[in-house]
Amino acid sequence: HEIELQTMTPPLSRAYQQIVRTSSSRTSSSLLSSSSSPRPSRRDHPSSSSSSVMMMMMQQQRRQLGIMQQRRNNNTSSAFALPLAQHHRHHPTNNQQQQQRHHPQYNSRQLSSSSSSPKKHEFVLSHPSDVDGTTTTASSDSDDTNNNGGQPSRGRIVCITSGKGGVGKTTSAASFATGLAQRGHRSVVVDFDIGLRNLDIHLGVERRVVFDFVHVLNGECTLSQALIKDKSVDGLSMLAASQTRDKDALTMEGVERVLSQLASKFDYVVLDSPAGIESGARHAMYFCDDAIVVTNPELSSCRDADKMIGFVSSRSRRAELGDDGDAVPVSQTLLITRYDPVRAEAEESLAIADMKELLGLPVLGVIPESKDVLTCTNLGKPIIS
């Protein structure tokens, strides 16, 4: 029992030793008395019953200690017999969990494997080099190749984004996709605002929505079933967002798969990103080739736009690939909406030069303040039409 005593705390080991000494002395005294005199009855010696009970308890404890010692010596399949390395493999410590969380194998979106020779992650959506330096047109249906090793090119993915809500992202996305289709480019616009869709209203197709983005992600319908073709503009389609699901339905693998299918069918895939930096906005900006940052001439809108510019520059797929020099960064431009030159001249709002200096992006266009925007939205027609 010395091994068991070493594992006990000091008070417990002292008590255990005291019990052993007491029981041993009582046993020896009883043996001496029995040899010199007749054996007394229980009535004469009431303490003999307590000593016998103590001896039974000690024997039971010794048997239990022997069983535990045997379990430690024999490598059985019980939980106590797990080797130390195997135990830690099944039950990692907090430090091991943190190391695994930051290890390349822990993150499925890492671009290299754990082999000795790093191997690039095979994305479902083709490499950004397939579209860099190449202008895809609707007329190139057969031999659609670029200058990057003769690989077939895909459509460009353009994200309409902004940090602040109500700046005109959906209005701009609907008009931008419509303008591309009017110029002969096959275009599709995708609503990423899961749970709060509005793009179908801007295009006037709200009554034709049967399947949505989440249905395609979950495999409840095909992509062709969910796409809605515009009746007034040839070459324009729309993929509506879900009105009843939340943004947790979006997954990186599912979004990549859908965008890959869309990029193989269309020349331009326009993504209508929701406001903020939550799941819908992060999934929309991750795979984009170009980002159009929409902002109003006010400080709060510019500050939120600056935050989104930083996210696109550091957390997009092109930013991850750019660490190895495999892809150019996302092309970001600035779109100023609801601009009033009179108020800007009176210094009641920010001027164009102020926003360029504040955000550090080239200005793609300026959309003035107009009542026709609200009228076209209520009619279900893009303002460009």
Short mmCIF file of C-alpha atoms in Angstrom, two decimals:
data_model
loop_
_atom_site.label_atom_id
_atom_site.label_comp_id
_atom_site.label_asym_id
_atom_site.label_seq_id
_atom_site.Cartn_x
_atom_site.Cartn_y
_atom_site.Cartn_z
CA HIS A 1 0.00 0.00 0.00
CA GLU A 2 2.98 2.34 -0.07
CA ILE A 3 2.23 3.33 -3.68
CA GLU A 4 -1.32 4.24 -2.70
CA LEU A 5 -0.10 6.26 0.28
CA GLN A 6 2.15 8.32 -1.98
CA THR A 7 -0.84 9.41 -4.07
CA MET A 8 -2.83 10.51 -0.99
CA THR A 9 -2.80 13.97 0.49
CA PRO A 10 -0.81 14.32 3.77
CA PRO A 11 -3.88 14.45 6.10
CA LEU A 12 -5.46 11.46 4.38
CA SER A 13 -2.26 9.39 4.51
CA ARG A 14 -1.74 10.12 8.24
CA ALA A 15 -5.32 9.06 9.02
CA TYR A 16 -4.90 5.91 6.96
CA GLN A 17 -1.67 4.99 8.84
CA GLN A 18 -3.35 5.65 12.21
CA ILE A 19 -6.18 3.25 11.31
CA VAL A 20 -3.67 0.57 10.31
CA ARG A 21 -1.70 0.94 13.59
CA THR A 22 -4.86 0.90 15.71
CA SER A 23 -6.24 -2.19 14.05
CA SER A 24 -2.87 -3.97 14.31
CA SER A 25 -2.53 -3.22 18.05
CA ARG A 26 -6.08 -4.37 18.72
CA THR A 27 -5.45 -7.56 16.81
CA SER A 28 -2.23 -8.34 18.68
CA SER A 29 -3.80 -7.61 22.10
CA SER A 30 -6.74 -9.85 21.32
CA LEU A 31 -4.38 -12.65 20.32
CA LEU A 32 -2.41 -12.33 23.59
CA SER A 33 -5.55 -12.30 25.71
CA SER A 34 -6.94 -15.34 23.94
CA SER A 35 -3.79 -17.34 24.62
CA SER A 36 -3.75 -16.56 28.38
CA SER A 37 -7.45 -16.73 29.23
CA PRO A 38 -10.62 -18.19 27.86
CA ARG A 39 -12.25 -16.39 25.00
CA PRO A 40 -14.76 -13.88 26.34
CA SER A 41 -18.24 -13.47 24.97
CA ARG A 42 -19.48 -10.47 23.02
CA ARG A 43 -21.47 -9.25 26.02
CA ASP A 44 -18.33 -9.13 28.16
CA HIS A 45 -16.26 -7.36 25.52
CA PRO A 46 -18.47 -5.05 23.41
CA SER A 47 -15.37 -3.55 21.74
CA SER A 48 -14.62 -6.83 19.95
CA SER A 49 -17.53 -6.30 17.55
CA SER A 50 -16.22 -2.86 16.51
CA SER A 51 -12.72 -4.24 15.96
CA SER A 52 -14.04 -7.04 13.74
CA VAL A 53 -16.02 -4.52 11.70
CA MET A 54 -12.86 -2.42 11.37
CA MET A 55 -10.93 -5.45 10.15
CA MET A 56 -13.59 -6.22 7.54
CA MET A 57 -13.44 -2.64 6.30
CA MET A 58 -9.65 -2.78 6.08
CA GLN A 59 -9.78 -6.02 4.11
CA GLN A 60 -12.31 -4.52 1.70
CA GLN A 61 -10.13 -1.43 1.23
CA ARG A 62 -7.09 -3.62 0.56
CA ARG A 63 -9.01 -5.56 -2.07
CA GLN A 64 -10.12 -2.33 -3.78
CA LEU A 65 -6.56 -0.99 -3.73
CA GLY A 66 -5.30 -4.23 -5.22
CA ILE A 67 -7.86 -4.05 -8.03
CA MET A 68 -6.91 -0.44 -8.83
CA GLN A 69 -3.21 -1.35 -8.83
CA GLN A 70 -3.89 -4.26 -11.16
CA ARG A 71 -5.77 -1.96 -13.55
CA ARG A 72 -2.82 0.41 -13.66
CA ASN A 73 -0.35 -2.39 -14.35
CA ASN A 74 -2.47 -4.08 -17.02
CA ASN A 75 -3.26 -2.06 -20.13
CA THR A 76 -6.97 -2.78 -20.23
CA SER A 77 -9.52 -0.98 -22.38
CA SER A 78 -10.92 1.01 -19.49
CA ALA A 79 -10.56 4.76 -19.19
CA PHE A 80 -7.93 4.41 -16.43
CA ALA A 81 -5.67 2.28 -18.65
CA LEU A 82 -5.26 4.77 -21.49
CA PRO A 83 -1.59 5.54 -22.18
CA LEU A 84 -0.57 9.12 -21.52
CA ALA A 85 -0.06 10.00 -25.20
CA GLN A 86 -3.36 8.37 -26.16
CA HIS A 87 -5.19 10.13 -23.34
CA HIS A 88 -3.94 13.53 -24.51
CA ARG A 89 -4.83 12.67 -28.07
CA HIS A 90 -8.44 12.05 -27.06
CA HIS A 91 -8.55 14.93 -24.59
CA PRO A 92 -6.40 17.83 -25.90
CA THR A 93 -5.48 20.62 -23.56
CA ASN A 94 -6.45 24.24 -24.08
CA ASN A 95 -3.04 25.07 -25.57
CA GLN A 96 -3.31 22.15 -27.98
CA GLN A 97 -6.80 23.26 -29.03
CA GLN A 98 -5.53 26.78 -29.73
CA GLN A 99 -2.62 25.41 -31.77
CA GLN A 100 -4.98 23.20 -33.76
CA ARG A 101 -7.31 26.12 -34.39
CA HIS A 102 -4.51 28.13 -35.96
CA HIS A 103 -2.92 25.16 -37.73
CA PRO A 104 -3.31 25.04 -41.53
CA GLN A 105 -4.99 21.63 -41.35
CA TYR A 106 -7.63 22.96 -38.94
CA ASN A 107 -8.90 25.61 -41.40
CA SER A 108 -10.42 24.07 -44.50
CA ARG A 109 -10.02 27.34 -46.40
CA GLN A 110 -6.23 27.38 -46.20
CA LEU A 111 -4.47 27.43 -49.54
CA SER A 112 -1.75 24.86 -48.84
CA SER A 113 -1.72 21.34 -47.49
CA SER A 114 0.47 19.86 -44.77
CA SER A 115 2.65 17.79 -47.12
CA SER A 116 6.34 18.45 -47.60
CA SER A 117 5.70 20.02 -50.99
CA PRO A 118 2.96 22.63 -50.60
CA LYS A 119 0.02 22.06 -52.93
CA LYS A 120 -2.42 24.81 -53.78
CA HIS A 121 -6.02 24.41 -52.72
CA GLU A 122 -8.14 23.32 -55.67
CA PHE A 123 -10.96 25.81 -55.59
CA VAL A 124 -14.21 25.01 -57.34
CA LEU A 125 -14.25 28.56 -58.69
CA SER A 126 -11.39 28.92 -61.14
CA HIS A 127 -8.27 30.94 -60.40
CA PRO A 128 -8.53 34.76 -60.67
CA SER A 129 -5.87 34.71 -63.38
CA ASP A 130 -8.52 33.29 -65.72
CA VAL A 131 -10.19 36.70 -65.87
CA ASP A 132 -7.32 39.13 -65.21
CA GLY A 133 -6.37 41.01 -68.37
CA THR A 134 -9.21 39.45 -70.36
CA THR A 135 -12.48 41.01 -71.45
CA THR A 136 -15.20 38.40 -71.76
CA THR A 137 -18.00 39.06 -74.22
CA ALA A 138 -21.27 37.36 -74.99
CA SER A 139 -20.18 36.66 -78.57
CA SER A 140 -17.29 34.37 -77.53
CA ASP A 141 -19.38 31.25 -76.95
CA SER A 142 -16.97 28.77 -78.56
CA ASP A 143 -13.23 29.11 -77.81
CA ASP A 144 -13.52 31.29 -74.73
CA THR A 145 -9.86 31.47 -73.76
CA ASN A 146 -7.54 34.05 -72.33
CA ASN A 147 -3.86 34.76 -72.43
CA ASN A 148 -3.03 32.74 -69.30
CA GLY A 149 -1.86 29.41 -70.65
CA GLY A 150 -4.90 28.93 -72.88
CA GLN A 151 -7.15 28.13 -69.94
CA PRO A 152 -10.87 28.86 -70.43
CA SER A 153 -11.90 32.12 -68.83
CA ARG A 154 -14.95 32.70 -66.67
CA GLY A 155 -17.17 35.66 -65.96
CA ARG A 156 -16.01 38.45 -63.68
CA ILE A 157 -17.54 38.66 -60.22
CA VAL A 158 -18.37 42.23 -59.21
CA CYS A 159 -19.44 42.99 -55.65
CA ILE A 160 -21.53 46.09 -54.89
CA THR A 161 -20.77 46.74 -51.24
CA SER A 162 -20.70 49.37 -48.51
CA GLY A 163 -20.47 49.41 -44.77
CA LYS A 164 -23.53 51.59 -44.18
CA GLY A 165 -27.11 50.72 -45.04
CA GLY A 166 -29.40 52.82 -47.22
CA VAL A 167 -26.67 54.29 -49.43
CA GLY A 168 -28.04 52.75 -52.65
CA LYS A 169 -26.32 49.39 -53.06
CA THR A 170 -29.39 47.51 -54.32
CA THR A 171 -30.42 50.38 -56.59
CA SER A 172 -26.91 50.54 -58.03
CA ALA A 173 -26.64 46.76 -58.43
CA ALA A 174 -29.90 46.54 -60.35
CA SER A 175 -28.96 49.40 -62.69
CA PHE A 176 -25.37 48.18 -63.12
CA ALA A 177 -26.44 44.67 -64.15
CA THR A 178 -29.13 46.10 -66.44
CA GLY A 179 -26.61 48.40 -68.15
CA LEU A 180 -24.21 45.49 -68.75
CA ALA A 181 -27.00 43.41 -70.30
CA GLN A 182 -28.05 46.33 -72.53
CA ARG A 183 -24.47 46.43 -73.86
CA GLY A 184 -24.59 42.78 -74.89
CA HIS A 185 -22.99 41.12 -71.85
CA ARG A 186 -24.68 38.15 -70.26
CA SER A 187 -25.27 39.37 -66.72
CA VAL A 188 -26.77 37.98 -63.53
CA VAL A 189 -27.34 39.82 -60.28
CA VAL A 190 -27.42 37.89 -56.99
CA ASP A 191 -29.08 39.11 -53.79
CA PHE A 192 -26.93 38.24 -50.75
CA ASP A 193 -29.21 39.93 -48.20
CA ILE A 194 -30.59 36.69 -46.78
CA GLY A 195 -33.82 37.32 -44.87
CA LEU A 196 -34.30 40.89 -46.15
CA ARG A 197 -34.43 40.63 -49.93
CA ASN A 198 -35.32 43.72 -51.95
CA LEU A 199 -33.58 43.22 -55.28
CA ASP A 200 -36.62 41.49 -56.78
CA ILE A 201 -38.69 44.64 -56.13
CA HIS A 202 -36.15 46.86 -57.92
CA LEU A 203 -36.32 44.60 -60.98
CA GLY A 204 -40.10 44.10 -60.81
CA VAL A 205 -39.98 40.30 -60.50
CA GLU A 206 -41.16 39.87 -56.91
CA ARG A 207 -44.18 37.80 -58.01
CA ARG A 208 -42.07 35.39 -60.04
CA VAL A 209 -39.82 34.21 -57.22
CA VAL A 210 -40.37 30.48 -56.59
CA PHE A 211 -36.90 29.25 -55.59
CA ASP A 212 -34.16 31.31 -54.00
CA PHE A 213 -30.43 31.30 -53.23
CA VAL A 214 -30.73 29.10 -50.13
CA HIS A 215 -32.78 26.51 -52.03
CA VAL A 216 -29.88 26.14 -54.46
CA LEU A 217 -27.34 25.90 -51.63
CA ASN A 218 -29.34 23.15 -49.92
CA GLY A 219 -29.86 21.21 -53.15
CA GLU A 220 -33.64 21.68 -53.06
CA CYS A 221 -33.64 22.90 -56.67
CA THR A 222 -31.25 23.43 -59.54
CA LEU A 223 -29.65 26.75 -60.37
CA SER A 224 -31.62 27.01 -63.61
CA GLN A 225 -34.87 26.65 -61.67
CA ALA A 226 -33.97 29.48 -59.30
CA LEU A 227 -32.73 31.95 -61.94
CA ILE A 228 -35.32 34.50 -63.05
CA LYS A 229 -34.87 35.93 -66.55
CA ASP A 230 -35.78 39.55 -67.10
CA LYS A 231 -38.51 39.93 -69.74
CA SER A 232 -37.62 43.49 -70.73
CA VAL A 233 -33.82 43.17 -71.04
CA ASP A 234 -32.23 40.27 -72.91
CA GLY A 235 -29.31 38.59 -71.22
CA LEU A 236 -30.26 39.71 -67.69
CA SER A 237 -31.12 37.23 -64.91
CA MET A 238 -31.56 37.43 -61.16
CA LEU A 239 -31.07 35.03 -58.25
CA ALA A 240 -33.24 36.11 -55.32
CA ALA A 241 -32.33 35.82 -51.66
CA SER A 242 -34.38 33.86 -49.16
CA GLN A 243 -37.05 35.78 -47.29
CA THR A 244 -37.50 33.26 -44.45
CA ARG A 245 -33.97 31.97 -43.71
CA ASP A 246 -31.15 33.71 -41.87
CA LYS A 247 -27.59 34.42 -42.99
CA ASP A 248 -26.25 31.33 -41.23
CA ALA A 249 -27.51 29.33 -44.21
CA LEU A 250 -24.56 30.64 -46.27
CA THR A 251 -21.47 28.43 -46.35
CA MET A 252 -18.16 29.09 -48.06
CA GLU A 253 -18.28 25.85 -50.04
CA GLY A 254 -21.89 26.36 -51.12
CA VAL A 255 -21.39 29.96 -52.20
CA GLU A 256 -18.25 28.99 -54.13
CA ARG A 257 -20.11 26.22 -55.94
CA VAL A 258 -23.00 28.48 -56.98
CA LEU A 259 -20.71 31.31 -58.09
CA SER A 260 -18.67 28.85 -60.13
CA GLN A 261 -21.78 27.74 -61.99
CA LEU A 262 -22.89 31.33 -62.56
CA ALA A 263 -19.45 32.43 -63.76
CA SER A 264 -19.42 29.65 -66.33
CA LYS A 265 -22.77 30.82 -67.78
CA PHE A 266 -22.53 34.61 -67.56
CA ASP A 267 -19.97 37.25 -68.47
CA TYR A 268 -20.62 39.27 -65.30
CA VAL A 269 -21.89 38.10 -61.92
CA VAL A 270 -23.04 41.14 -59.90
CA LEU A 271 -23.35 40.55 -56.14
CA ASP A 272 -25.69 42.79 -54.17
CA SER A 273 -24.02 42.77 -50.76
CA PRO A 274 -25.94 43.60 -47.56
CA ALA A 275 -24.85 46.34 -45.22
CA GLY A 276 -22.32 45.78 -42.46
CA ILE A 277 -19.57 43.17 -42.16
CA GLU A 278 -21.66 40.15 -41.19
CA SER A 279 -21.94 36.77 -42.94
CA GLY A 280 -23.73 37.91 -46.10
CA ALA A 281 -21.30 40.74 -46.78
CA ARG A 282 -18.22 38.61 -46.04
CA HIS A 283 -19.36 35.81 -48.36
CA ALA A 284 -20.12 38.31 -51.11
CA MET A 285 -16.79 40.10 -50.99
CA TYR A 286 -14.61 36.98 -50.54
CA PHE A 287 -14.83 35.69 -54.12
CA CYS A 288 -15.14 39.02 -55.95
CA ASP A 289 -12.78 40.17 -58.71
CA ASP A 290 -13.95 43.78 -58.54
CA ALA A 291 -15.54 45.74 -55.71
CA ILE A 292 -17.63 48.87 -56.17
CA VAL A 293 -17.86 50.68 -52.84
CA VAL A 294 -21.02 52.78 -52.62
CA THR A 295 -21.07 55.79 -50.31
CA ASN A 296 -23.02 58.98 -49.64
CA PRO A 297 -21.33 62.37 -49.15
CA GLU A 298 -21.40 62.15 -45.36
CA LEU A 299 -18.84 61.25 -42.73
CA SER A 300 -20.65 58.23 -41.24
CA SER A 301 -21.07 56.64 -44.66
CA CYS A 302 -17.44 57.24 -45.59
CA ARG A 303 -16.17 55.83 -42.31
CA ASP A 304 -18.15 52.58 -42.78
CA ALA A 305 -17.03 52.40 -46.41
CA ASP A 306 -13.41 52.71 -45.30
CA LYS A 307 -13.92 49.75 -42.98
CA MET A 308 -15.26 47.64 -45.84
CA ILE A 309 -12.35 48.66 -48.07
CA GLY A 310 -10.00 47.23 -45.47
CA PHE A 311 -11.95 43.97 -45.30
CA VAL A 312 -11.85 43.52 -49.08
CA SER A 313 -8.13 44.28 -49.16
CA SER A 314 -7.22 41.79 -46.44
CA ARG A 315 -9.85 39.04 -46.29
CA SER A 316 -10.81 38.31 -49.88
CA ARG A 317 -9.65 35.26 -51.79
CA ARG A 318 -7.41 37.39 -53.97
CA ALA A 319 -5.75 38.76 -50.83
CA GLU A 320 -5.01 35.20 -49.65
CA LEU A 321 -3.67 34.18 -53.05
CA GLY A 322 -1.71 37.42 -53.28
CA ASP A 323 0.51 36.39 -50.38
CA ASP A 324 2.22 33.97 -52.76
CA GLY A 325 2.13 36.37 -55.70
CA ASP A 326 -0.45 34.27 -57.55
CA ALA A 327 -3.15 36.93 -58.01
CA VAL A 328 -3.52 40.69 -58.21
CA PRO A 329 -5.57 42.43 -55.51
CA VAL A 330 -9.27 43.14 -55.87
CA SER A 331 -9.92 46.18 -58.06
CA GLN A 332 -11.80 48.65 -55.84
CA THR A 333 -13.53 51.80 -57.07
CA LEU A 334 -15.79 54.37 -55.47
CA LEU A 335 -19.38 55.11 -56.46
CA ILE A 336 -20.85 58.27 -54.93
CA THR A 337 -24.63 58.36 -54.71
CA ARG A 338 -27.16 61.05 -53.69
CA TYR A 339 -24.67 63.79 -54.44
CA ASP A 340 -25.90 67.39 -54.34
CA PRO A 341 -23.37 69.84 -55.82
CA VAL A 342 -25.17 72.83 -54.34
CA ARG A 343 -24.90 71.51 -50.79
CA ALA A 344 -21.31 70.43 -51.42
CA GLU A 345 -20.41 73.94 -52.57
CA ALA A 346 -22.05 75.40 -49.48
CA GLU A 347 -20.00 72.93 -47.39
CA GLU A 348 -23.15 71.24 -46.10
CA SER A 349 -21.89 67.86 -47.34
CA LEU A 350 -18.62 66.31 -48.44
CA ALA A 351 -17.25 67.17 -51.85
CA ILE A 352 -15.97 64.60 -54.36
CA ALA A 353 -12.34 65.57 -53.76
CA ASP A 354 -12.82 65.14 -50.00
CA MET A 355 -14.16 61.60 -50.39
CA LYS A 356 -11.38 60.64 -52.80
CA GLU A 357 -8.78 61.84 -50.33
CA LEU A 358 -10.55 60.24 -47.38
CA LEU A 359 -11.02 56.78 -48.92
CA GLY A 360 -8.10 56.70 -51.34
CA LEU A 361 -10.03 55.09 -54.21
CA PRO A 362 -10.64 56.30 -57.77
CA VAL A 363 -14.17 57.54 -58.38
CA LEU A 364 -16.05 55.30 -60.79
CA GLY A 365 -19.12 57.53 -61.02
CA VAL A 366 -21.33 60.08 -59.31
CA ILE A 367 -25.11 59.69 -59.12
CA PRO A 368 -26.87 62.96 -58.20
CA GLU A 369 -29.78 63.28 -55.81
CA SER A 370 -33.00 62.70 -57.79
CA LYS A 371 -36.66 61.99 -57.09
CA ASP A 372 -36.76 59.64 -60.07
CA VAL A 373 -34.84 57.02 -58.09
CA LEU A 374 -37.72 56.50 -55.66
CA THR A 375 -40.26 56.57 -58.51
CA CYS A 376 -38.42 53.86 -60.46
CA THR A 377 -38.06 51.69 -57.36
CA ASN A 378 -41.82 51.81 -56.73
CA LEU A 379 -42.47 50.94 -60.39
CA GLY A 380 -40.05 48.04 -60.34
CA LYS A 381 -37.74 49.47 -63.02
CA PRO A 382 -34.01 50.15 -62.74
CA ILE A 383 -33.17 53.85 -62.88
CA ILE A 384 -30.86 53.28 -65.86
CA SER A 385 -33.82 52.18 -68.00
#
